[in-house]
Short mmCIF file of C-alpha atoms in Angstrom, two decimals:
data_model
loop_
_atom_site.label_atom_id
_atom_site.label_comp_id
_atom_site.label_asym_id
_atom_site.label_seq_id
_atom_site.Cartn_x
_atom_site.Cartn_y
_atom_site.Cartn_z
CA MET A 866 -16.64 -40.99 34.13
CA GLN A 867 -18.31 -41.32 30.77
CA ALA A 868 -18.43 -37.52 30.40
CA VAL A 869 -14.76 -37.15 31.32
CA ASN A 870 -13.83 -39.82 28.81
CA SER A 871 -15.73 -38.29 25.92
CA PHE A 872 -14.33 -34.88 26.83
CA LEU A 873 -10.80 -36.26 26.71
CA VAL A 874 -11.45 -37.97 23.41
CA ALA A 875 -12.91 -34.80 21.89
CA MET A 876 -10.01 -32.70 23.16
CA GLY A 877 -7.46 -35.20 21.89
CA ARG A 878 -9.11 -35.19 18.51
CA GLY A 879 -9.20 -31.38 18.40
CA VAL A 880 -5.56 -30.97 19.40
CA GLY A 881 -4.57 -33.72 16.99
CA GLY A 882 -6.41 -31.95 14.18
CA VAL A 883 -4.73 -28.62 14.87
CA VAL A 884 -1.26 -30.13 15.23
CA GLY A 885 -1.80 -32.13 12.06
CA ALA A 886 -2.87 -29.01 10.17
CA LEU A 887 0.16 -27.09 11.44
CA TYR A 888 2.54 -29.89 10.49
CA GLN A 889 0.98 -30.21 7.04
CA ALA A 890 1.21 -26.41 6.69
CA GLY A 891 4.92 -26.54 7.49
CA ARG A 892 5.42 -29.26 4.91
CA GLU A 893 3.61 -27.17 2.28
CA ALA A 894 5.65 -24.10 3.21
CA ILE A 895 8.94 -25.96 2.72
CA ASP A 896 7.64 -27.36 -0.58
CA GLN A 897 6.72 -23.88 -1.80
CA ILE A 898 10.15 -22.56 -0.83
CA ILE A 899 11.99 -25.34 -2.64
CA VAL A 900 9.77 -25.59 -5.72
CA ASN A 901 8.84 -21.95 -6.34
CA ILE A 902 10.94 -19.52 -4.39
CA LEU A 903 14.53 -20.75 -4.29
CA PRO A 904 14.84 -21.36 -8.07
CA PHE A 905 13.67 -17.83 -8.82
CA MET A 906 16.00 -16.43 -6.16
CA ALA A 907 18.91 -18.18 -7.87
CA PHE A 908 17.90 -16.65 -11.20
CA ILE A 909 17.48 -13.17 -9.72
CA ALA A 910 20.78 -13.45 -7.82
CA LEU A 911 22.55 -14.26 -11.09
CA VAL A 912 20.92 -11.29 -12.84
CA ILE A 913 21.83 -8.91 -10.00
CA GLY A 914 25.36 -10.30 -9.83
CA ILE A 915 25.90 -9.65 -13.53
CA ILE A 916 24.32 -6.18 -13.28
CA LEU A 917 26.47 -5.16 -10.32
CA GLU A 918 29.78 -6.56 -11.51
CA THR A 919 29.80 -5.69 -15.20
CA GLY A 920 28.57 -2.14 -14.93
CA ILE A 921 25.60 -2.97 -17.15
CA GLY A 922 23.56 -1.65 -14.25
CA ASP A 923 24.79 1.90 -14.85
CA LEU A 924 23.89 1.65 -18.53
CA ILE A 925 20.41 0.34 -17.73
CA ALA A 926 19.97 2.97 -15.04
CA ASN A 927 20.91 5.73 -17.48
CA ALA A 928 18.58 4.35 -20.12
CA LEU A 929 15.66 3.89 -17.74
CA ALA A 930 16.09 7.05 -15.70
CA PRO A 931 14.28 9.40 -18.09
CA LEU A 932 11.33 6.97 -18.30
CA ALA A 933 11.12 5.62 -14.78
CA GLY A 934 12.10 8.85 -13.10
CA SER A 935 8.81 10.67 -13.60
CA VAL A 936 5.11 9.91 -13.43
CA VAL A 937 4.65 10.66 -17.12
CA GLY A 938 7.45 8.22 -17.96
CA LEU A 939 5.85 5.56 -15.78
CA ILE A 940 2.53 6.06 -17.55
CA VAL A 941 4.33 5.58 -20.87
CA ILE A 942 5.85 2.32 -19.56
CA SER A 943 2.40 1.10 -18.48
CA LEU A 944 0.92 1.98 -21.88
CA ILE A 945 3.63 0.03 -23.69
CA CYS A 946 3.22 -3.02 -21.44
CA ALA A 947 -0.58 -2.86 -21.87
CA LEU A 948 -0.55 -2.90 -25.69
CA PRO A 949 -2.88 -5.77 -26.65
CA ILE A 950 -0.20 -7.23 -28.96
CA LEU A 951 2.52 -7.10 -26.31
CA SER A 952 0.68 -7.84 -23.08
CA PRO A 953 0.09 -11.58 -23.68
CA LEU A 954 3.77 -11.93 -24.61
CA LEU A 955 5.03 -10.07 -21.53
CA GLY A 956 2.78 -11.99 -19.15
CA PRO A 957 4.10 -15.55 -18.69
CA GLY A 958 5.28 -16.23 -15.17
CA ALA A 959 5.50 -12.49 -14.59
CA VAL A 960 9.16 -12.96 -15.52
CA ILE A 961 9.39 -9.62 -17.34
CA ALA A 962 7.73 -7.73 -14.50
CA GLN A 963 10.02 -9.41 -11.98
CA VAL A 964 13.20 -8.70 -13.92
CA VAL A 965 12.23 -5.09 -14.65
CA GLY A 966 11.21 -4.65 -11.01
CA THR A 967 14.57 -5.97 -9.87
CA LEU A 968 16.38 -3.71 -12.34
CA LEU A 969 14.48 -0.63 -11.15
CA GLY A 970 14.91 -1.56 -7.51
CA SER A 971 18.59 -2.45 -7.60
CA THR A 972 19.67 0.45 -9.83
CA LEU A 973 17.46 3.54 -9.80
CA ILE A 974 15.79 3.23 -6.39
CA ALA A 975 18.79 1.80 -4.51
CA GLY A 976 21.03 4.43 -6.10
CA GLY A 977 18.74 7.25 -5.06
CA THR A 978 18.28 8.38 -8.69
CA ILE A 979 14.53 8.41 -8.25
CA HIS A 980 12.67 9.19 -5.03
CA PRO A 981 11.57 6.09 -3.09
CA SER A 982 7.95 7.24 -3.14
CA LEU A 983 7.93 6.58 -6.91
CA ALA A 984 8.28 2.89 -6.07
CA LEU A 985 4.51 2.71 -5.60
CA PRO A 986 3.48 3.91 -9.09
CA ALA A 987 6.42 1.92 -10.50
CA LEU A 988 4.95 -1.29 -9.05
CA PHE A 989 1.86 -0.72 -11.17
CA ALA A 990 3.68 0.67 -14.21
CA ILE A 991 5.70 -2.53 -14.72
CA ASN A 992 2.70 -4.80 -14.36
CA PRO A 993 -0.38 -3.82 -16.43
CA GLN A 994 0.09 -7.06 -18.38
CA VAL A 995 -0.50 -9.26 -15.33
CA GLY A 996 -2.36 -12.42 -16.31
CA CYS A 997 -2.85 -11.38 -19.96
CA ASP A 998 -1.19 -14.62 -21.10
CA PHE A 999 -3.49 -16.69 -18.92
CA ILE A 1000 -6.98 -15.39 -19.81
CA PRO A 1001 -8.36 -18.52 -21.56
CA VAL A 1002 -7.04 -20.82 -18.81
CA GLY A 1003 -8.20 -18.50 -16.04
CA LEU A 1004 -11.67 -18.29 -17.55
CA ALA A 1005 -11.77 -22.06 -18.03
CA LEU A 1006 -10.96 -22.47 -14.32
CA GLY A 1007 -14.08 -20.38 -13.73
CA GLU A 1008 -16.03 -22.80 -15.96
CA ALA A 1009 -16.69 -20.16 -18.63
CA GLU A 1010 -18.37 -21.05 -21.94
CA PRO A 1011 -16.22 -20.89 -25.12
CA GLU A 1012 -18.25 -17.85 -26.21
CA THR A 1013 -17.32 -16.04 -23.00
CA VAL A 1014 -13.64 -16.72 -23.69
CA GLU A 1015 -13.99 -15.34 -27.22
CA VAL A 1016 -15.45 -12.10 -25.91
CA GLY A 1017 -13.47 -12.01 -22.67
CA VAL A 1018 -9.95 -12.17 -24.12
CA PRO A 1019 -10.19 -8.96 -26.21
CA ALA A 1020 -12.34 -7.26 -23.54
CA ILE A 1021 -9.64 -7.74 -20.88
CA LEU A 1022 -6.80 -6.80 -23.25
CA PHE A 1023 -8.53 -3.54 -24.26
CA SER A 1024 -9.53 -2.80 -20.70
CA ARG A 1025 -5.86 -2.89 -19.66
CA MET A 1026 -5.07 -0.03 -22.07
CA VAL A 1027 -7.39 2.11 -19.94
CA THR A 1028 -6.87 0.71 -16.47
CA GLY A 1029 -3.07 0.31 -16.74
CA PRO A 1030 -2.37 4.06 -16.84
CA ILE A 1031 -5.21 4.77 -14.38
CA ALA A 1032 -3.53 2.41 -11.89
CA VAL A 1033 -0.24 4.32 -12.23
CA ILE A 1034 -1.95 7.67 -11.66
CA LEU A 1035 -3.89 6.37 -8.64
CA ALA A 1036 -0.72 4.87 -7.16
CA TRP A 1037 1.12 8.14 -7.74
CA LEU A 1038 -1.64 10.10 -5.96
CA ALA A 1039 -1.47 7.58 -3.12
CA SER A 1040 2.30 7.93 -2.87
CA PHE A 1041 2.15 11.49 -1.53
CA GLY A 1042 3.69 11.54 1.92
CA LEU A 1043 5.38 8.17 1.45
CA TYR A 1044 8.99 8.34 2.72
CA ALA A 1045 8.49 12.09 3.02
CA ASP A 1046 11.44 12.52 5.38
CA PHE A 1047 13.86 10.86 2.94
CA ALA A 1048 16.14 13.57 1.60
CA GLY A 1049 18.33 11.45 -0.73
CA MET B 1232 49.11 -12.68 -22.11
CA LEU B 1233 48.78 -14.78 -18.99
CA ASP B 1234 47.94 -11.68 -16.98
CA PHE B 1235 45.14 -10.95 -19.37
CA LEU B 1236 43.75 -14.48 -18.99
CA VAL B 1237 43.93 -14.19 -15.22
CA TRP B 1238 42.18 -10.84 -15.37
CA LEU B 1239 39.50 -12.34 -17.58
CA ALA B 1240 39.04 -15.34 -15.28
CA GLU B 1241 38.80 -13.10 -12.24
CA GLY B 1242 36.12 -11.03 -13.90
CA PHE B 1243 34.25 -14.15 -14.94
CA ILE B 1244 34.28 -15.75 -11.51
CA GLY B 1245 33.60 -12.37 -9.92
CA LEU B 1246 30.15 -12.32 -11.51
CA PHE B 1247 29.20 -15.50 -9.71
CA ILE B 1248 30.80 -14.51 -6.43
CA ALA B 1249 28.67 -11.36 -6.50
CA GLY B 1250 25.60 -13.41 -7.50
CA GLY B 1251 26.31 -15.87 -4.70
CA ASP B 1252 26.50 -13.03 -2.17
CA VAL B 1253 23.13 -11.76 -3.37
CA PHE B 1254 21.70 -15.27 -3.14
CA VAL B 1255 22.96 -15.74 0.43
CA SER B 1256 21.53 -12.40 1.49
CA LEU B 1257 18.16 -13.34 -0.05
CA VAL B 1258 18.16 -16.77 1.57
CA THR B 1259 19.21 -15.56 5.03
CA GLY B 1260 17.17 -12.35 4.86
CA ILE B 1261 13.85 -13.42 3.40
CA VAL B 1262 13.51 -17.21 3.37
CA PRO B 1263 13.29 -17.77 7.18
CA LEU B 1264 10.51 -15.19 7.47
CA LEU B 1265 8.75 -16.69 4.44
CA ILE B 1266 8.86 -20.24 5.83
CA ILE B 1267 7.25 -19.26 9.13
CA LEU B 1268 4.72 -16.94 7.50
CA LEU B 1269 3.76 -19.52 4.86
CA THR B 1270 3.36 -22.16 7.57
CA PHE B 1271 1.10 -19.89 9.60
CA VAL B 1272 -1.10 -18.88 6.68
CA ASN B 1273 -1.31 -22.42 5.27
CA ALA B 1274 -2.45 -23.66 8.69
CA LEU B 1275 -4.92 -20.79 9.03
CA ILE B 1276 -6.46 -21.58 5.63
CA ALA B 1277 -6.66 -25.30 6.44
CA LEU B 1278 -8.35 -24.62 9.81
CA ILE B 1279 -10.84 -22.06 8.45
CA GLY B 1280 -11.66 -24.15 5.40
CA PRO B 1281 -11.45 -22.49 1.98
CA GLU B 1282 -14.90 -23.81 0.99
CA ARG B 1283 -16.47 -21.18 3.27
CA ILE B 1284 -15.88 -18.44 0.71
CA ASP B 1285 -18.18 -20.24 -1.73
CA ARG B 1286 -21.09 -18.35 -0.19
CA VAL B 1287 -19.43 -15.03 -0.99
CA GLY B 1288 -19.20 -16.24 -4.58
CA GLU B 1289 -22.94 -16.90 -4.73
CA TRP B 1290 -23.59 -13.54 -3.12
CA ALA B 1291 -21.37 -11.70 -5.64
CA ALA B 1292 -23.30 -13.10 -8.61
CA ARG B 1293 -26.27 -10.76 -8.16
CA ASP B 1294 -27.04 -7.80 -10.40
CA GLY B 1295 -27.12 -4.24 -9.09
CA ALA B 1296 -24.58 -1.56 -8.33
CA ILE B 1297 -24.42 -2.54 -4.65
CA TYR B 1298 -22.79 -5.84 -5.59
CA TYR B 1299 -19.92 -4.27 -7.55
CA PRO B 1300 -17.64 -3.94 -4.49
CA ILE B 1301 -18.45 -7.50 -3.45
CA ARG B 1302 -17.74 -8.90 -6.89
CA TYR B 1303 -14.61 -6.88 -7.67
CA ILE B 1304 -13.10 -6.18 -4.22
CA LEU B 1305 -14.27 -8.65 -1.59
CA LEU B 1306 -14.47 -11.78 -3.75
CA PRO B 1307 -11.09 -11.31 -5.51
CA PHE B 1308 -9.45 -10.53 -2.15
CA LEU B 1309 -10.87 -13.62 -0.42
CA ALA B 1310 -10.29 -15.80 -3.48
CA THR B 1311 -6.61 -14.84 -3.84
CA PHE B 1312 -6.03 -15.03 -0.07
CA PHE B 1313 -7.61 -18.43 0.53
CA LEU B 1314 -7.21 -20.19 -2.82
CA THR B 1315 -4.05 -18.37 -4.05
CA ASN B 1316 -2.79 -18.16 -7.64
CA PRO B 1317 -4.07 -19.88 -9.85
CA MET B 1318 -6.95 -21.62 -8.01
CA ALA B 1319 -8.48 -18.25 -7.10
CA TYR B 1320 -9.96 -18.00 -10.61
CA THR B 1321 -12.18 -21.03 -9.96
CA MET B 1322 -14.42 -18.72 -7.91
CA GLY B 1323 -15.65 -17.39 -11.26
CA ARG B 1324 -17.87 -20.47 -11.55
CA PHE B 1325 -20.43 -18.87 -9.23
CA LEU B 1326 -20.88 -15.86 -11.51
CA PRO B 1327 -23.03 -15.47 -14.65
CA GLU B 1328 -21.07 -15.60 -17.91
CA LYS B 1329 -21.24 -11.81 -18.43
CA TYR B 1330 -19.26 -11.18 -15.22
CA LYS B 1331 -16.61 -13.88 -15.64
CA PRO B 1332 -14.03 -11.93 -17.70
CA ALA B 1333 -14.25 -8.93 -15.35
CA PHE B 1334 -13.90 -11.13 -12.27
CA TYR B 1335 -10.87 -12.89 -13.74
CA ASP B 1336 -9.38 -9.49 -14.58
CA ALA B 1337 -9.88 -8.26 -11.01
CA ALA B 1338 -8.63 -11.46 -9.38
CA VAL B 1339 -5.53 -11.86 -11.55
CA SER B 1340 -4.63 -8.21 -10.95
CA TYR B 1341 -4.58 -8.91 -7.23
CA VAL B 1342 -1.99 -11.70 -7.17
CA HIS B 1343 0.90 -9.24 -6.72
CA PRO B 1344 -0.28 -6.21 -4.67
CA PRO B 1345 -0.71 -8.12 -1.37
CA THR B 1346 2.54 -10.13 -1.68
CA GLY B 1347 4.48 -7.65 0.46
CA ILE B 1348 2.43 -8.78 3.46
CA PHE B 1349 0.88 -12.08 2.30
CA PRO B 1350 3.53 -13.79 0.15
CA HIS B 1351 1.62 -17.10 0.21
CA ILE B 1352 -0.75 -15.68 -2.44
CA ASN B 1353 1.85 -16.00 -5.17
CA PRO B 1354 5.15 -17.48 -3.94
CA GLY B 1355 6.43 -18.09 -7.48
CA GLU B 1356 6.24 -14.43 -8.52
CA LEU B 1357 7.45 -12.61 -5.44
CA PHE B 1358 10.04 -10.50 -7.20
CA VAL B 1359 7.58 -8.06 -8.74
CA TRP B 1360 7.38 -6.83 -5.14
CA LEU B 1361 10.76 -7.98 -3.79
CA GLY B 1362 12.73 -6.48 -6.68
CA ILE B 1363 11.41 -2.98 -6.07
CA ALA B 1364 11.39 -3.44 -2.29
CA ALA B 1365 15.08 -4.43 -2.34
CA GLY B 1366 15.90 -0.92 -3.56
CA ILE B 1367 13.95 0.64 -0.68
CA GLU B 1368 15.79 -1.61 1.75
CA THR B 1369 19.16 -0.59 0.33
CA LEU B 1370 18.27 3.01 1.18
CA GLY B 1371 17.79 1.92 4.78
CA LEU B 1372 14.03 2.56 4.75
CA SER B 1373 11.25 0.31 5.99
CA VAL B 1374 9.34 -1.46 3.21
CA VAL B 1375 6.18 -1.86 5.29
CA PRO B 1376 4.59 1.54 4.44
CA LEU B 1377 5.07 0.74 0.75
CA ALA B 1378 3.66 -2.80 1.20
CA VAL B 1379 0.53 -1.49 2.93
CA ARG B 1380 -0.13 1.13 0.26
CA TYR B 1381 0.50 -1.40 -2.51
CA LEU B 1382 -2.09 -3.73 -0.95
CA LEU B 1383 -4.71 -0.97 -0.49
CA ILE B 1384 -4.29 0.75 -3.86
CA GLY B 1385 -4.42 -2.70 -5.43
CA LEU B 1386 -7.99 -3.01 -4.15
CA VAL B 1387 -8.98 0.32 -5.73
CA VAL B 1388 -7.31 -0.68 -9.00
CA ILE B 1389 -9.05 -4.07 -9.25
CA PHE B 1390 -12.40 -2.41 -8.46
CA ILE B 1391 -11.97 0.02 -11.37
CA ARG B 1392 -10.58 -2.76 -13.57
CA GLY B 1393 -13.59 -4.98 -12.84
CA ILE B 1394 -16.09 -2.26 -13.70
CA VAL B 1395 -14.28 -1.19 -16.90
CA THR B 1396 -13.86 -4.77 -18.13
CA GLU B 1397 -17.48 -5.62 -17.31
CA ASN B 1398 -18.67 -2.69 -19.45
CA ILE B 1399 -16.33 -3.49 -22.33
CA THR B 1400 -17.49 -7.12 -22.20
CA ASN B 1401 -21.13 -5.98 -22.36
CA VAL B 1402 -20.50 -3.77 -25.38
CA MET B 1403 -18.57 -6.46 -27.24
CA TRP B 1404 -21.19 -9.06 -26.42
CA ALA B 1405 -24.00 -6.87 -27.72
CA ARG B 1406 -22.06 -6.15 -30.91
CA ARG B 1407 -21.35 -9.84 -31.39
CA THR B 1408 -25.00 -10.78 -30.95
CA ALA B 1409 -26.00 -8.03 -33.41
CA THR B 1410 -23.64 -9.29 -36.14
CA ALA B 1411 -24.76 -12.87 -35.51
CA LYS B 1412 -28.37 -11.82 -36.03
CA ALA B 1413 -27.52 -9.80 -39.16
CA ALA B 1414 -25.79 -12.83 -40.63
CA VAL B 1415 -28.87 -15.02 -40.23
#
């Protein structure tokens, strides 16, 4: 009887723990949706609405097509975004990367102007500045010494000048065969 | 005159009708999936216990070429998956100062590549991926092949980024120490 009792108690506790974790997880998920995701969706929806309705989209598409339509152009974009003067300015909240990504996606890729396989190198071309605005905070979260921050900030910024274009080239090489049967 | 005003008003409100349509399609198309996925992953992380990856952090701190993939692939992947942006960077505390900038560089560069499959990593910056992916969807193609390649190439990119930044950090540190000594 004692054994059965303790088994029941243990099982109840286990099930309770799992159910509690799941419920808490659901609560966190809803919080994330309301706090982080929906506001940005509203912003993006407004941007896309304006682009689609005003015809600005065609202008942007025409302006971006020569750059975003080829691997060389994408490498140029990544070099510009990785400039150590620009990258910390382009970084915050990844807003620039998200808006440019949405512009590329909703105009050039959706319109079939560039082949869908170029989406892979494009994802890296628009984002070599990721986290460049956040280096001192990120290093502080890792409990880095002030001296490490002084060396680390320029080291990361210069590194991006090299690794930004490399990422685009690697992604381009990896995009062979992607959506190969799309004729467009 | 009145016709012109009506035309103007129609154009004005048309922007927001179009934006609203985009918003509804985002909310009905993506948000339900996100809620369930976020709930699942949040529960998974709570049940596994994020503190378990601390041991990987201690492991990644060692010198030697063999530990490069652990420090710049495995650790950033686990850190971003379990701790998400921005808490992932706290894993840097296990590493010696000379590796901290490179680890931050690798980890922060991996907060977007997996978001096509694991959006919980960075729910506030989903549109780097979603913006481009929306274009692929408009073409009637599946976004999953692109998401998988983005995730995998991201690992290669952060590996290279970690190594390059580590070397640049070393060079700058040596130069800094040399000038400090010369000044004395």
